[in-house]
């Protein structure tokens, strides 16, 4: 029997307890041993709850109990999760987590401690919720050099953008509905400003490229400025706007960015709707691959955490090698990254297009009947620096969204 | 250094050599040891080829060389691949393969030999080409009880159906083009009759359900009877026809079948085009997930085989547990499986519909301007047995395709 402890009895933590209870027979079979939850750590009381008798309020009870071999950290946030995780690993207990903030910030250090002690620090649930992506990157795509990862990594923003596209609502209205349905938090900043997606792409890129990608180096733009009119233009030309988190290898350089991007139906991410997430990967021999599923939610996320518990149980005294060194990966300056650009501009196409093409060269002009006193155009591919320079020479630009097709 | 041998220098075998050569630095890093190809077994000579000096014609050279720790079997077919694989495993050499015929037929026996010797028999490339699916089933989805796997598992047939949909061509014409492009073999029977997809769903189901699903028990129907007119009807109602390989848990029973199915755009498999494959999985806690990528082709398939070589290298003396016992899973009789049915019938809707609804109950009638002297309808959900019984009571039925929406 292997005894475990769960730190934090919130959404994911209670999901972990539920999943282990629901599927205990098949989980124990796959783990090769019986998994038993000995403690649940939370500051709150849960009278009448099935875990009531396992509840402890002091981490010392857990860290000092040699029977506890695996710790599930589902507290979220950097503190005190960082201290608890580090102490657990130093004490020879494996840790499984859904905590992307902590993994993005202290991943390399915690992985090194686990490696030195022949135990494991696993975080499948930190990116893409229930979608298996960390383990495939680590142990399935090992024959490839990965040159691109692009993901829809945040369910809240994908729900909001899908909602805006399906019923024409504005950002505020769609956000409100997402909050009412429990898909967005009361303080939605981490989601809608792209910070959550930024941490996730930092983790995935670090594993894919083998060096540490610091999330603070990643250019990040959220979806708060996307309007119903932007969506109308996108739909008029058969495209959709998605919050994409991308990292790419270009020659010997790497870049990473999070921003809204217009994509067309040839892109496998095009039809990912609502709270679903998907991660597109290009490998130099594999070609294109995509992983799709529930990017959040209690049970899907818990499914990924418990799969990590099973893996820890199967590797109690053996480190599962991760390709993530503490050596920092220097990212290219975003100004050198190329994209096409969708640009809305005030005025009439008849009056302004010639002047715009004098600056930008040939563009693809778009006008839609329901939107007056402005039009839009899509540029050819150019660097961010070139775009910025040219945009300063044009008056009346209302907004810009990157376009990838 | 770990020395390996490749059996069969055909498409996949030469791909394996190419991938190991192209990405040797990153592969060696991930394997933790240098991987070196010592022998390539083929009856043919390849003068001037880089493997010329490694070429041997006799398996005895390989089996008797204690330096060879891992054998890549890319010969295809059951014989002599079965004998070679069994002898290799009995001699303590791990085996990696892309050979779905052999895995579907002798998987449990070969896995048991590998387990008894603390080595491995891995076959990631046998299903879905380069798509990581075997390893995720084994080691990522371990918290779930999987209740459905539905895949587009054959690139040739998906190419043919996509081609028929995009340019209105008939089956024979689309097959001919697939053959010209190298996507279909000269003898296309294994693909177009569904035998290839049948073996793959047998393997995936065995791993997901933990017992042996015998491919010979699986109801299998190919795409040879799909016509341009069927595709026209499908498009008229916003659906597409795909060759789906499905296995599902229904209560305490299981069924598996391979057949063309009409699906709509809510199905994540709807937009899988051309030679791409995708595998949809539903887990009782995970919910929906989908894995998408190149289902065939030299390098994508080789990518999966080499990932297995890396895993074998990391687990030289340690068996990677697979959830596939030799205990046979009894499948439900197909007559008890429910679907909706799309049915084409001769005559006019005005003349025939009342009689049809008297037999089938309420149906969804479909007529399209370009098709005369017939119409079509889609039934409510019913068992195969019920459909068969009712269909015998209606005259003039031209064809039937299952519908899932």
CSV table of C-alpha atoms in Angstrom, one decimal, chain A residues 19 22-27 29-32 124 129-133 135-146 208-210 268 271 276 280 284-294 299-304 306-308 310-311 314-316 318 320-321 323, chain B residues 19 22-27 29-32 124 129-133 135-146 208-210 268 271 276 280 284-294 299-304 306-308 310-311 314-316 318 320-321 323:
chain,number,residue,atom,x,y,z
A,19,UNK,CA,-11.2,10.3,-8.7
A,22,UNK,CA,-14.4,6.5,-8.0
A,23,UNK,CA,-11.8,4.5,-9.9
A,24,UNK,CA,-9.9,2.9,-7.0
A,25,UNK,CA,-9.9,-0.6,-8.5
A,26,UNK,CA,-8.5,0.2,-11.9
A,27,UNK,CA,-6.1,2.8,-10.4
A,29,UNK,CA,-4.3,-2.2,-10.7
A,30,UNK,CA,-2.4,0.2,-12.9
A,31,UNK,CA,-0.2,1.5,-10.0
A,32,UNK,CA,0.6,-2.1,-9.0
A,124,UNK,CA,0.9,16.8,-16.0
A,129,UNK,CA,-5.8,20.3,-17.6
A,130,UNK,CA,-6.7,16.7,-18.4
A,131,UNK,CA,-5.0,16.6,-21.8
A,132,UNK,CA,-1.9,14.4,-21.7
A,133,UNK,CA,0.8,16.7,-22.9
A,135,UNK,CA,4.2,13.0,-20.5
A,136,UNK,CA,4.0,12.8,-24.4
A,137,UNK,CA,6.5,15.6,-24.6
A,138,UNK,CA,8.8,13.8,-22.2
A,139,UNK,CA,8.5,10.2,-23.3
A,140,UNK,CA,6.7,10.0,-26.7
A,141,UNK,CA,8.2,12.8,-28.8
A,142,UNK,CA,11.8,11.8,-28.0
A,143,UNK,CA,12.8,11.0,-31.6
A,144,UNK,CA,11.9,14.6,-32.7
A,145,UNK,CA,13.4,18.0,-32.5
A,146,UNK,CA,10.4,20.1,-31.7
A,208,UNK,CA,10.4,20.8,-25.6
A,209,UNK,CA,13.6,22.8,-25.9
A,210,UNK,CA,15.4,21.4,-22.9
A,268,UNK,CA,-6.3,22.4,-36.6
A,271,UNK,CA,-12.5,24.4,-34.5
A,276,UNK,CA,-11.7,23.1,-24.6
A,280,UNK,CA,-0.4,21.8,-31.7
A,284,UNK,CA,11.1,17.8,-37.5
A,285,UNK,CA,10.3,14.2,-38.3
A,286,UNK,CA,6.8,13.7,-36.8
A,287,UNK,CA,5.3,16.7,-38.7
A,288,UNK,CA,2.1,18.0,-37.3
A,289,UNK,CA,0.4,16.6,-34.2
A,290,UNK,CA,-2.4,18.0,-31.9
A,291,UNK,CA,-3.7,17.1,-28.5
A,292,UNK,CA,-7.2,18.1,-27.6
A,293,UNK,CA,-9.4,17.9,-24.5
A,294,UNK,CA,-10.7,19.6,-21.4
A,299,UNK,CA,-12.4,16.0,-12.7
A,300,UNK,CA,-10.4,16.4,-15.9
A,301,UNK,CA,-7.6,18.2,-14.0
A,302,UNK,CA,-7.8,15.7,-11.2
A,303,UNK,CA,-7.5,12.9,-13.8
A,304,UNK,CA,-4.1,14.3,-14.8
A,306,UNK,CA,-4.0,11.1,-10.3
A,307,UNK,CA,-2.2,9.8,-13.5
A,308,UNK,CA,0.9,11.4,-12.0
A,310,UNK,CA,0.1,6.4,-10.5
A,311,UNK,CA,3.3,7.2,-12.3
A,314,UNK,CA,5.3,2.9,-10.4
A,315,UNK,CA,8.6,4.8,-10.0
A,316,UNK,CA,8.9,5.1,-6.2
A,318,UNK,CA,13.4,5.9,-9.8
A,320,UNK,CA,11.6,9.9,-14.6
A,321,UNK,CA,14.0,12.0,-16.6
A,323,UNK,CA,14.4,17.3,-20.4
B,19,UNK,CA,15.6,9.6,-38.0
B,22,UNK,CA,19.1,13.2,-38.4
B,23,UNK,CA,18.4,13.7,-34.7
B,24,UNK,CA,21.2,11.6,-33.1
B,25,UNK,CA,22.4,14.3,-30.7
B,26,UNK,CA,19.0,14.9,-29.1
B,27,UNK,CA,18.0,11.3,-29.3
B,29,UNK,CA,20.6,12.9,-24.8
B,30,UNK,CA,17.0,11.7,-24.2
B,31,UNK,CA,18.0,8.1,-24.1
B,32,UNK,CA,20.9,8.8,-21.8
B,124,UNK,CA,3.7,2.9,-30.5
B,129,UNK,CA,1.6,6.2,-37.2
B,130,UNK,CA,3.4,9.1,-35.5
B,131,UNK,CA,0.5,10.0,-33.1
B,132,UNK,CA,1.5,9.3,-29.5
B,133,UNK,CA,-1.4,7.1,-28.4
B,135,UNK,CA,2.0,5.4,-24.4
B,136,UNK,CA,-0.7,7.9,-23.4
B,137,UNK,CA,-3.1,5.0,-23.0
B,138,UNK,CA,-0.6,3.1,-20.9
B,139,UNK,CA,0.8,5.8,-18.7
B,140,UNK,CA,-1.2,9.0,-19.0
B,141,UNK,CA,-4.9,7.9,-18.9
B,142,UNK,CA,-4.3,5.7,-15.9
B,143,UNK,CA,-6.7,7.5,-13.6
B,144,UNK,CA,-9.6,6.9,-15.9
B,145,UNK,CA,-11.9,4.1,-16.9
B,146,UNK,CA,-12.0,4.5,-20.6
B,208,UNK,CA,-7.8,0.5,-22.9
B,209,UNK,CA,-10.0,-2.4,-21.5
B,210,UNK,CA,-7.1,-4.5,-20.2
B,268,UNK,CA,-14.0,16.5,-33.2
B,271,UNK,CA,-12.5,18.1,-39.7
B,276,UNK,CA,-4.3,12.5,-41.2
B,280,UNK,CA,-11.0,10.3,-29.8
B,284,UNK,CA,-15.1,8.5,-17.1
B,285,UNK,CA,-13.3,11.4,-15.3
B,286,UNK,CA,-11.3,13.0,-18.1
B,287,UNK,CA,-14.2,13.4,-20.4
B,288,UNK,CA,-13.4,14.0,-24.1
B,289,UNK,CA,-9.8,13.9,-25.5
B,290,UNK,CA,-8.5,13.7,-29.0
B,291,UNK,CA,-5.1,12.9,-30.4
B,292,UNK,CA,-4.4,14.0,-34.0
B,293,UNK,CA,-1.5,13.7,-36.4
B,294,UNK,CA,0.2,11.9,-39.3
B,299,UNK,CA,9.2,9.7,-41.1
B,300,UNK,CA,6.2,10.1,-38.8
B,301,UNK,CA,5.9,6.3,-38.3
B,302,UNK,CA,9.7,6.1,-37.8
B,303,UNK,CA,9.4,8.9,-35.2
B,304,UNK,CA,7.1,6.7,-33.2
B,306,UNK,CA,12.5,5.6,-32.5
B,307,UNK,CA,10.6,7.0,-29.5
B,308,UNK,CA,10.1,3.4,-28.5
B,310,UNK,CA,14.6,5.6,-26.6
B,311,UNK,CA,12.1,4.2,-24.1
B,314,UNK,CA,15.9,4.1,-20.7
B,315,UNK,CA,14.3,0.8,-19.4
B,316,UNK,CA,16.9,-1.8,-20.4
B,318,UNK,CA,12.8,-2.9,-16.5
B,320,UNK,CA,7.1,-1.1,-18.8
B,321,UNK,CA,3.8,-2.4,-17.6
B,323,UNK,CA,-2.5,-3.3,-19.3
